[in-house]
PDB file of C-alpha atoms and ligand atoms in Angstrom:
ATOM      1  CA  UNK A   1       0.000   0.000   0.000  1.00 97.00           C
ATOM      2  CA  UNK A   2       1.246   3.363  -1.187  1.00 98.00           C
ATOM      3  CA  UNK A   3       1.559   5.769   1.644  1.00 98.00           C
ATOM      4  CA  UNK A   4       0.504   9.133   0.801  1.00 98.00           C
ATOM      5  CA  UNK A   5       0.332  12.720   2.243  1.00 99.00           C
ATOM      6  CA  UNK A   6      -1.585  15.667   1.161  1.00 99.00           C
ATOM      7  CA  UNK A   7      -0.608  19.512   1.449  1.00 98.00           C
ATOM      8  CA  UNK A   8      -3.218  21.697   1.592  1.00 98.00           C
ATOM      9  CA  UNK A   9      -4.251  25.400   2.217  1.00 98.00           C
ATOM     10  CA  UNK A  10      -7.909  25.278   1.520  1.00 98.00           C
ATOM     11  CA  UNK A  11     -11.123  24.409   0.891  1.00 98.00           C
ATOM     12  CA  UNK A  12     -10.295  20.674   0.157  1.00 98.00           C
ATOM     13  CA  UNK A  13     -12.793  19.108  -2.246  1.00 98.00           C
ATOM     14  CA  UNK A  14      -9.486  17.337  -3.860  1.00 98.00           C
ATOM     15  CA  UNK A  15      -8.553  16.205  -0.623  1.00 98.00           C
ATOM     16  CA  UNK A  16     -11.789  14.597   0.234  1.00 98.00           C
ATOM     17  CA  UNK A  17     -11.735  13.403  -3.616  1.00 98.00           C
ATOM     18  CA  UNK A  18      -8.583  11.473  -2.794  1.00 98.00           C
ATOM     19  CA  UNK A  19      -9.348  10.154   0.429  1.00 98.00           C
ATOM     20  CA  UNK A  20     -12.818   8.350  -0.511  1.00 98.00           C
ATOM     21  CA  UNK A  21     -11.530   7.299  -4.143  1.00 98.00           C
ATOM     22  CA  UNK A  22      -8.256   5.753  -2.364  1.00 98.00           C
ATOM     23  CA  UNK A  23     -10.077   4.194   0.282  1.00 96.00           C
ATOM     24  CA  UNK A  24     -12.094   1.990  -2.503  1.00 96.00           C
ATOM     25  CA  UNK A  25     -11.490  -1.415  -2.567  1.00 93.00           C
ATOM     26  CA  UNK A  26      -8.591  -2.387  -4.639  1.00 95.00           C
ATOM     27  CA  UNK A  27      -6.714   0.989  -4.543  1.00 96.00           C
ATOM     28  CA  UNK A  28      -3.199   0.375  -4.153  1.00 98.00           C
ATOM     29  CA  UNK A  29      -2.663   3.738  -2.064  1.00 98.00           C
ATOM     30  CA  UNK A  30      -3.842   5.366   0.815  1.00 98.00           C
ATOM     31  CA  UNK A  31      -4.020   9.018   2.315  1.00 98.00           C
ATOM     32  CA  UNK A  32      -2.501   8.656   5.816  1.00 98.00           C
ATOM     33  CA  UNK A  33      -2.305  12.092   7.207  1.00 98.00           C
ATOM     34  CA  UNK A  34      -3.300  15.737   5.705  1.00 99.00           C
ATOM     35  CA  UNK A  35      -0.812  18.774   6.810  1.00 98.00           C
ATOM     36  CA  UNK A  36      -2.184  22.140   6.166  1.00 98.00           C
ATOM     37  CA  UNK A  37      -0.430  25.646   6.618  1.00 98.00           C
ATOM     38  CA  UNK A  38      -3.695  27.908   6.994  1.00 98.00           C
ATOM     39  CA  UNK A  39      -5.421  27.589  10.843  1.00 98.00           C
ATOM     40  CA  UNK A  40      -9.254  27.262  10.360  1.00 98.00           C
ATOM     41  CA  UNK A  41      -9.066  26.577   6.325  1.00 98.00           C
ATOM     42  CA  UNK A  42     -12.033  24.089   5.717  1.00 98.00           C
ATOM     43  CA  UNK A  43      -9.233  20.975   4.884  1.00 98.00           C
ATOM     44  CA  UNK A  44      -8.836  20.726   8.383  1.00 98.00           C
ATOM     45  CA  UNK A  45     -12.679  19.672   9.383  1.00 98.00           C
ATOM     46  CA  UNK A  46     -12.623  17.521   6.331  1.00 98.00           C
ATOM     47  CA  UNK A  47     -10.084  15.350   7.401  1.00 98.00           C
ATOM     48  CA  UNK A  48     -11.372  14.934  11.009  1.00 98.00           C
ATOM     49  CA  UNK A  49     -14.588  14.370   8.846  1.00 98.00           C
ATOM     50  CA  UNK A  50     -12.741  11.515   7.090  1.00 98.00           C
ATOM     51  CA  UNK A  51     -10.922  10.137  10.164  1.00 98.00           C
ATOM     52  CA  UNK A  52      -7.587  10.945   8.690  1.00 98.00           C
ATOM     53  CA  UNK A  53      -4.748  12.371  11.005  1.00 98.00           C
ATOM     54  CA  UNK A  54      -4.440  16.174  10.861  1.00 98.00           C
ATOM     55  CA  UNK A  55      -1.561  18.344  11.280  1.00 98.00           C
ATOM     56  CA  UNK A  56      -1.422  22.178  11.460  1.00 98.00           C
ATOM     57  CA  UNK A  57       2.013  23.844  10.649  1.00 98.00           C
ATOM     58  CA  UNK A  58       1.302  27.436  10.488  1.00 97.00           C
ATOM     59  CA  UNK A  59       4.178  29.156   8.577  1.00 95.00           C
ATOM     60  CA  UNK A  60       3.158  32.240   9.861  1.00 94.00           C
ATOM     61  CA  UNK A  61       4.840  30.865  12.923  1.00 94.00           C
ATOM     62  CA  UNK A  62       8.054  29.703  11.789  1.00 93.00           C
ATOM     63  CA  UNK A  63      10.798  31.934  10.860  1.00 92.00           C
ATOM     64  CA  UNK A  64      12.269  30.984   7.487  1.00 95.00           C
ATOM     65  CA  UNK A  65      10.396  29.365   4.384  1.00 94.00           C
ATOM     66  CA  UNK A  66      13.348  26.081   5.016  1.00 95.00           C
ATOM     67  CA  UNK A  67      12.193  25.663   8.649  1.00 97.00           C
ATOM     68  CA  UNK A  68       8.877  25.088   7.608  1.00 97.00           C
ATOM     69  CA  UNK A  69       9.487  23.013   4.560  1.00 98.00           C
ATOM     70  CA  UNK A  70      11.983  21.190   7.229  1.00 97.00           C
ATOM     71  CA  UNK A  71       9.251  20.572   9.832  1.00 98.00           C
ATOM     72  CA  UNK A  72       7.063  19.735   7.002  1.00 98.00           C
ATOM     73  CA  UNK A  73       9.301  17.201   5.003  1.00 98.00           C
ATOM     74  CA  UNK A  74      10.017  15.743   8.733  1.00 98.00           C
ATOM     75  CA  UNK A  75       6.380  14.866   9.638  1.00 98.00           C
ATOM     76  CA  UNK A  76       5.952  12.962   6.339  1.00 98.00           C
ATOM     77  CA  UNK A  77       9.083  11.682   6.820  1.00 98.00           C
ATOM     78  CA  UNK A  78       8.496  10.375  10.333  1.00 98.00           C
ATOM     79  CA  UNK A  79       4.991   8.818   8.799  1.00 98.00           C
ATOM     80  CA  UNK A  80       6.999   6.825   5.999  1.00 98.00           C
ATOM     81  CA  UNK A  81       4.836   8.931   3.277  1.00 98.00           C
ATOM     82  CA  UNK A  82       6.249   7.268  -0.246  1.00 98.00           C
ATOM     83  CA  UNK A  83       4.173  10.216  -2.005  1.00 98.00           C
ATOM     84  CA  UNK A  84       3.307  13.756  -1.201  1.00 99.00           C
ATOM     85  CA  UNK A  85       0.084  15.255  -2.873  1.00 99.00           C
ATOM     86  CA  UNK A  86      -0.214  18.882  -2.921  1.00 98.00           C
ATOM     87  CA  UNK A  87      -3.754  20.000  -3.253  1.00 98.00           C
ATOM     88  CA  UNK A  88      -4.834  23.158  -3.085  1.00 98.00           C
ATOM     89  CA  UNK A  89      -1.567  24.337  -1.687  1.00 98.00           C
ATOM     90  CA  UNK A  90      -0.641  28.027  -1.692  1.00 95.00           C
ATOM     91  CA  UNK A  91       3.068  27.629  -0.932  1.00 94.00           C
ATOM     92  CA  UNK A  92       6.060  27.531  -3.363  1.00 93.00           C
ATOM     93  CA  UNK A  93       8.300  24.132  -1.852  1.00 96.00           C
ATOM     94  CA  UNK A  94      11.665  24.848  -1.723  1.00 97.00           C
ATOM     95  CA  UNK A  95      14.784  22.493  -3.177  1.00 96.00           C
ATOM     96  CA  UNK A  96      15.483  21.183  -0.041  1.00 95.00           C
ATOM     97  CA  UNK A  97      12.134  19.821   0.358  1.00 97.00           C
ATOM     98  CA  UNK A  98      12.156  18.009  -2.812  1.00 98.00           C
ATOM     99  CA  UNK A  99      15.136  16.947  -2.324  1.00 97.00           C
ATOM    100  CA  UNK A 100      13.619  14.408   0.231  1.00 97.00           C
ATOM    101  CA  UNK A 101      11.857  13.365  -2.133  1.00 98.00           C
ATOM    102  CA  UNK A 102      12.706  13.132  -5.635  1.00 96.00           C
ATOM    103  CA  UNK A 103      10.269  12.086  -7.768  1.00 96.00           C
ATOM    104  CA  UNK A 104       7.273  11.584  -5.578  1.00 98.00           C
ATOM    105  CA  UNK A 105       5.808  14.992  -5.173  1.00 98.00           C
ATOM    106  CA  UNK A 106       2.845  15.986  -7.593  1.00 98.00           C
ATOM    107  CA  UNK A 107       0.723  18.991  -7.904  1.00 98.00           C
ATOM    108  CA  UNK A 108      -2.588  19.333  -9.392  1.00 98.00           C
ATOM    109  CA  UNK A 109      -3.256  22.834 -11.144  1.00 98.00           C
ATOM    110  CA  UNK A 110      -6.476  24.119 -12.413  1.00 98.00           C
ATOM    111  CA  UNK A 111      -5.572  25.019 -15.655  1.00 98.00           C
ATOM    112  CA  UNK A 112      -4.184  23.349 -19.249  1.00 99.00           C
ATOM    113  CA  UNK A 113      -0.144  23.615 -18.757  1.00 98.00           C
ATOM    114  CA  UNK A 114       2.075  25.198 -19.667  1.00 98.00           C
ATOM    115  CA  UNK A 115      -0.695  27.636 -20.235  1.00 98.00           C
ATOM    116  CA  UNK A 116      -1.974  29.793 -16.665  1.00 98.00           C
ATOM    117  CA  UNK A 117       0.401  29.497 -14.302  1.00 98.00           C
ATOM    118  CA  UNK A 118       0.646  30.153 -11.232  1.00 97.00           C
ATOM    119  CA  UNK A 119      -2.392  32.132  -9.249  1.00 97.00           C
ATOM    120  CA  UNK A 120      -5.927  31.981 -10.261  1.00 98.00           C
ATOM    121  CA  UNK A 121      -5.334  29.880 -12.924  1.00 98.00           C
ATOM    122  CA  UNK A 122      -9.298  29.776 -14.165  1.00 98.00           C
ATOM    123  CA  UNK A 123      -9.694  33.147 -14.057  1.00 98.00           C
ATOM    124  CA  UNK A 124      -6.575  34.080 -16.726  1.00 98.00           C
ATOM    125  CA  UNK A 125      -8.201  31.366 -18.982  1.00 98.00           C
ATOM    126  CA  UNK A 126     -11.190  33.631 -18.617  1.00 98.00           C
ATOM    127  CA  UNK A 127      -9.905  36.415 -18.878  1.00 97.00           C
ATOM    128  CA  UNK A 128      -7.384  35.471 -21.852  1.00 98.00           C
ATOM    129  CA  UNK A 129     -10.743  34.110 -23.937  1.00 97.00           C
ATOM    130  CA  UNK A 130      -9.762  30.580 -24.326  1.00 98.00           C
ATOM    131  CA  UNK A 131     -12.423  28.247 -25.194  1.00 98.00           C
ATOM    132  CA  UNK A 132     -10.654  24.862 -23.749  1.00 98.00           C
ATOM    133  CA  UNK A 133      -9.252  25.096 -20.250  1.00 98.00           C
ATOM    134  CA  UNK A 134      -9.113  22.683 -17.564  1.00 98.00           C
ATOM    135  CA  UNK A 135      -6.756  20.817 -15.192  1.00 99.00           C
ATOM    136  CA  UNK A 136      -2.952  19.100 -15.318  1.00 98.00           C
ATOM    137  CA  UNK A 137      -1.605  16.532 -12.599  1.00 98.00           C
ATOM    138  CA  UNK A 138       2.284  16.912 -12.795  1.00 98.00           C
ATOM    139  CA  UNK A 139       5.404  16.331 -10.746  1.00 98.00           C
ATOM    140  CA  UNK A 140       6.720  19.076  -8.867  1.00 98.00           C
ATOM    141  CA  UNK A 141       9.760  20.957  -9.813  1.00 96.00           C
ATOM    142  CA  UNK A 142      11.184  24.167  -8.321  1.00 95.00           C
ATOM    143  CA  UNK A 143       9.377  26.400 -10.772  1.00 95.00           C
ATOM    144  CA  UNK A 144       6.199  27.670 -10.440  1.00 96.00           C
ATOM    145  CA  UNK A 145       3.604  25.057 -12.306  1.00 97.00           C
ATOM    146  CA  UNK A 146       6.799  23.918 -14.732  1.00 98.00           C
ATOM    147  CA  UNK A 147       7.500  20.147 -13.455  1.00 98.00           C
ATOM    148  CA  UNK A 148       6.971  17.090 -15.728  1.00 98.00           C
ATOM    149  CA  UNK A 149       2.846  16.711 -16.626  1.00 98.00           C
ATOM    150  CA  UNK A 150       1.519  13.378 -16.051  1.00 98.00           C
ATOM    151  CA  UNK A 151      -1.911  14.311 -16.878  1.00 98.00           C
ATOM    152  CA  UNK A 152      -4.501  16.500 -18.250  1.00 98.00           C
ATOM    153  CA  UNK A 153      -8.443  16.562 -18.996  1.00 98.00           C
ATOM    154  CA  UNK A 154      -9.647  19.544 -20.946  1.00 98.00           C
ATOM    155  CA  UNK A 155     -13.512  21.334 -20.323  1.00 98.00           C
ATOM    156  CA  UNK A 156     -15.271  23.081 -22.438  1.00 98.00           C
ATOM    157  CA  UNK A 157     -15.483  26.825 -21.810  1.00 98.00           C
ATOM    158  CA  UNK A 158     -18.911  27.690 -22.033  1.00 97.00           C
ATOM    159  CA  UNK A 159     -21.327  31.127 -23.411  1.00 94.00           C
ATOM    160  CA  UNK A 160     -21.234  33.223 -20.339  1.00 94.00           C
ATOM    161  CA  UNK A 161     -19.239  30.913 -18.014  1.00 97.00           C
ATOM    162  CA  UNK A 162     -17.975  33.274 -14.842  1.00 97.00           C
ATOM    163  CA  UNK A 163     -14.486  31.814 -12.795  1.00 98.00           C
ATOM    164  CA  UNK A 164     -17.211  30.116 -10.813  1.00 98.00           C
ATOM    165  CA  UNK A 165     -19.121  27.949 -13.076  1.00 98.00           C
ATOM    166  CA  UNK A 166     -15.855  27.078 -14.902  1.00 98.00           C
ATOM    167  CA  UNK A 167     -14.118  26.402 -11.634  1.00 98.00           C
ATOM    168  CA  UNK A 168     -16.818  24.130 -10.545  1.00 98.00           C
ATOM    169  CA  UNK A 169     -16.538  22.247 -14.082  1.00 98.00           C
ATOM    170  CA  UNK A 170     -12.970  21.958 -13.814  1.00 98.00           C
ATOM    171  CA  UNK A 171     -12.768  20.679 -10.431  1.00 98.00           C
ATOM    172  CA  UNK A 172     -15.199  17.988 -10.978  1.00 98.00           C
ATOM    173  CA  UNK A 173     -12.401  16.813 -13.605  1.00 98.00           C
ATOM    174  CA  UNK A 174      -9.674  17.374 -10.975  1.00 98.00           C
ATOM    175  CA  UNK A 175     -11.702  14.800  -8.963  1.00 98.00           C
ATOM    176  CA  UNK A 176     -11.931  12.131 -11.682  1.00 98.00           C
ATOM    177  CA  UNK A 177      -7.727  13.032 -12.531  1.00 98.00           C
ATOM    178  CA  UNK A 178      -5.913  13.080  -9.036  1.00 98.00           C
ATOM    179  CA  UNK A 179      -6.730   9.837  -8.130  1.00 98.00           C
ATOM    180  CA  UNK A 180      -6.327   8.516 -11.074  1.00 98.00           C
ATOM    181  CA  UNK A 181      -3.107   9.117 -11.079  1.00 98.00           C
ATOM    182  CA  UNK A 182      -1.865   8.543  -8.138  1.00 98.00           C
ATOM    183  CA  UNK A 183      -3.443   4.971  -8.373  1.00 98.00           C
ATOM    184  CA  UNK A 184      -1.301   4.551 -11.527  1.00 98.00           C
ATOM    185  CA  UNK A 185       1.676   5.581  -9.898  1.00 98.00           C
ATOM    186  CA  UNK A 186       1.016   3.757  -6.899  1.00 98.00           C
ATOM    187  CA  UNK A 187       0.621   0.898  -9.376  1.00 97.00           C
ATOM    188  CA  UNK A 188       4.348   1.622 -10.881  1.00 97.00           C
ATOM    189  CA  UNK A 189       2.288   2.784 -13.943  1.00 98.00           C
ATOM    190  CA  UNK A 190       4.322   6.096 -14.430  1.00 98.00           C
ATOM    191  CA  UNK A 191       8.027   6.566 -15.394  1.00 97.00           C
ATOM    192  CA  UNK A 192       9.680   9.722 -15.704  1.00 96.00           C
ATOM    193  CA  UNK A 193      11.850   9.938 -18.959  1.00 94.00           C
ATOM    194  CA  UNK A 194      13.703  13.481 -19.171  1.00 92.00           C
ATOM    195  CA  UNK A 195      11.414  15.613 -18.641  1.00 94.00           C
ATOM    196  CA  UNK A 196       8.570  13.619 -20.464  1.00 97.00           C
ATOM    197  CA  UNK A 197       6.221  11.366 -18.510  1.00 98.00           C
ATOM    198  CA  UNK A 198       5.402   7.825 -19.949  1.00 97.00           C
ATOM    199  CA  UNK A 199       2.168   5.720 -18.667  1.00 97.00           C
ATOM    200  CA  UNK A 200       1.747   2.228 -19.181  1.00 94.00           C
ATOM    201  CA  UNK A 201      -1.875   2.545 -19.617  1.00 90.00           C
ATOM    202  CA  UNK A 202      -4.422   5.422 -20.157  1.00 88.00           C
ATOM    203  CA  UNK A 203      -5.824   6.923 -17.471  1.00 87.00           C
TER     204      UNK A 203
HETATM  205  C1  GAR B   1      -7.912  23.359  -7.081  1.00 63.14           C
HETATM  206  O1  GAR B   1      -8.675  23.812  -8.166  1.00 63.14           O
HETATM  207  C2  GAR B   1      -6.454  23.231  -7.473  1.00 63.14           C
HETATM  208  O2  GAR B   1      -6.285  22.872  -8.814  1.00 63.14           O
HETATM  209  C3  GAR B   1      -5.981  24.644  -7.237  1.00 63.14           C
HETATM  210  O3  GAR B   1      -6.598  25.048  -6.057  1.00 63.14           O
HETATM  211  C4  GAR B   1      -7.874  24.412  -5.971  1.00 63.14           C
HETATM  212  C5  GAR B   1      -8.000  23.803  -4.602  1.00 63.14           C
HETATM  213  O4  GAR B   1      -9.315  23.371  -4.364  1.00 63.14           O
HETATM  214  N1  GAR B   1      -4.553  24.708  -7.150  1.00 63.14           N
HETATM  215  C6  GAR B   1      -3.836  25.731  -7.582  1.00 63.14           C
HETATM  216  O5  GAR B   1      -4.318  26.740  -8.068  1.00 63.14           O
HETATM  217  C7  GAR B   1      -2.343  25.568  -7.422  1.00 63.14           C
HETATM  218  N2  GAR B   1      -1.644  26.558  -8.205  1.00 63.14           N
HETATM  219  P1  GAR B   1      -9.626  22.417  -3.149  1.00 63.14           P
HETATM  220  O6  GAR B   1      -8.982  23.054  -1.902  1.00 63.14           O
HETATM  221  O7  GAR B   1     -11.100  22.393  -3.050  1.00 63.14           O
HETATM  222  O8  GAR B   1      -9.027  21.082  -3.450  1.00 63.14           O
END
């Protein structure tokens, strides 16, 4: 079984996505604990919801951006986590985070990469007038949104969609993808070639 961790600062609909979709039978992987930066942010009740362990590290309370990537990396270090999820995570990682683990941290992004990095990635599809957007899985890197994709699933932009009503669209996507993937990886189902990502079967 496939240990897993999620980062999150938010609301946490990918969270709960991953929990009950890994937690069907036959899943090779599992979400074992949930560490969030933001007190009060809505992840935190979900996971209690879901009976998964909880941690708070507030960076607002530790000094430097490597002391809290340390305590982070630490806590899913001292839980054996094999694969770190971010999900709704509003925090750059730094090298020496991934550098404990290479390879096994992924990021899901609401938007069609390389296109929309970065914040608010619906709304500059919006705003840009595109009339596919929609979500990418990939591995972390030390760039903002750059890493190796994995996975995508485009939506349909729609007459008079607002950020909202795409967002909503898009995340039910992010639902279906996340898991997906991290199923397939858990399965040994992705290899990383250069920067190119190979799968063994679709998702
Ligand atoms: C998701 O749409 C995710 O793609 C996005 O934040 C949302 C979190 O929703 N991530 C980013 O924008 C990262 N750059 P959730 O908290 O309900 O899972």
């Amino acid at each position: 079984m496939m240990r897993v961790g999620v980062l999150a600062s938010g609301s946490g609909s990918n969270f709960t996505a991953l929990v009950q979709a890994l937690d069907r039978e036959g899943s090779p992987a599992r979400v074992e604990v949930l560490i969030c930066n933001v007190p009060g942010a809505r992840v935190l009740e979900r996971a209690s919801a879901a009976g998964v362990e909880a941690l708070l590290i507030d960076h607002k309370q530790v000094p430097s951006r490597e002391q809290f990537d340390e305590a982070v990396a630490q806590a899913l270090i001292d839980r054996d986590i094999e694969l770190v999820c971010l999900a709704g995570y509003m925090r750059l990682v730094t090298p020496t985070f991934l550098r404990r683990f290479p390879g096994k941290v992924i990021n899901i992004h609401p938007a069609l990469l390389p296109s929309f990095p970065g914040l608010h990635g619906v709304r500059q599809a919006i705003d840009f007038g595109v009339s596919i957007a929609g979500c990418t899985v990939h591995f972390v890197d030390e760039g903002t949104d750059t890493g190796p994709i994995i996975a995508q699933a485009a939506v349909q932009v729609l007459p008079g969609d607002d950020e909202l009503a795409l967002a909503a669209r898009i995340a039910r996507e992010e639902h279906r993808l996340y898991p997906a993937v991290v199923n397939a990886i858990a399965r040994g189902q992705v290899k990383l070639e250069g920067r190119k990502v190979r799968l063994q079967e679709p998702l």
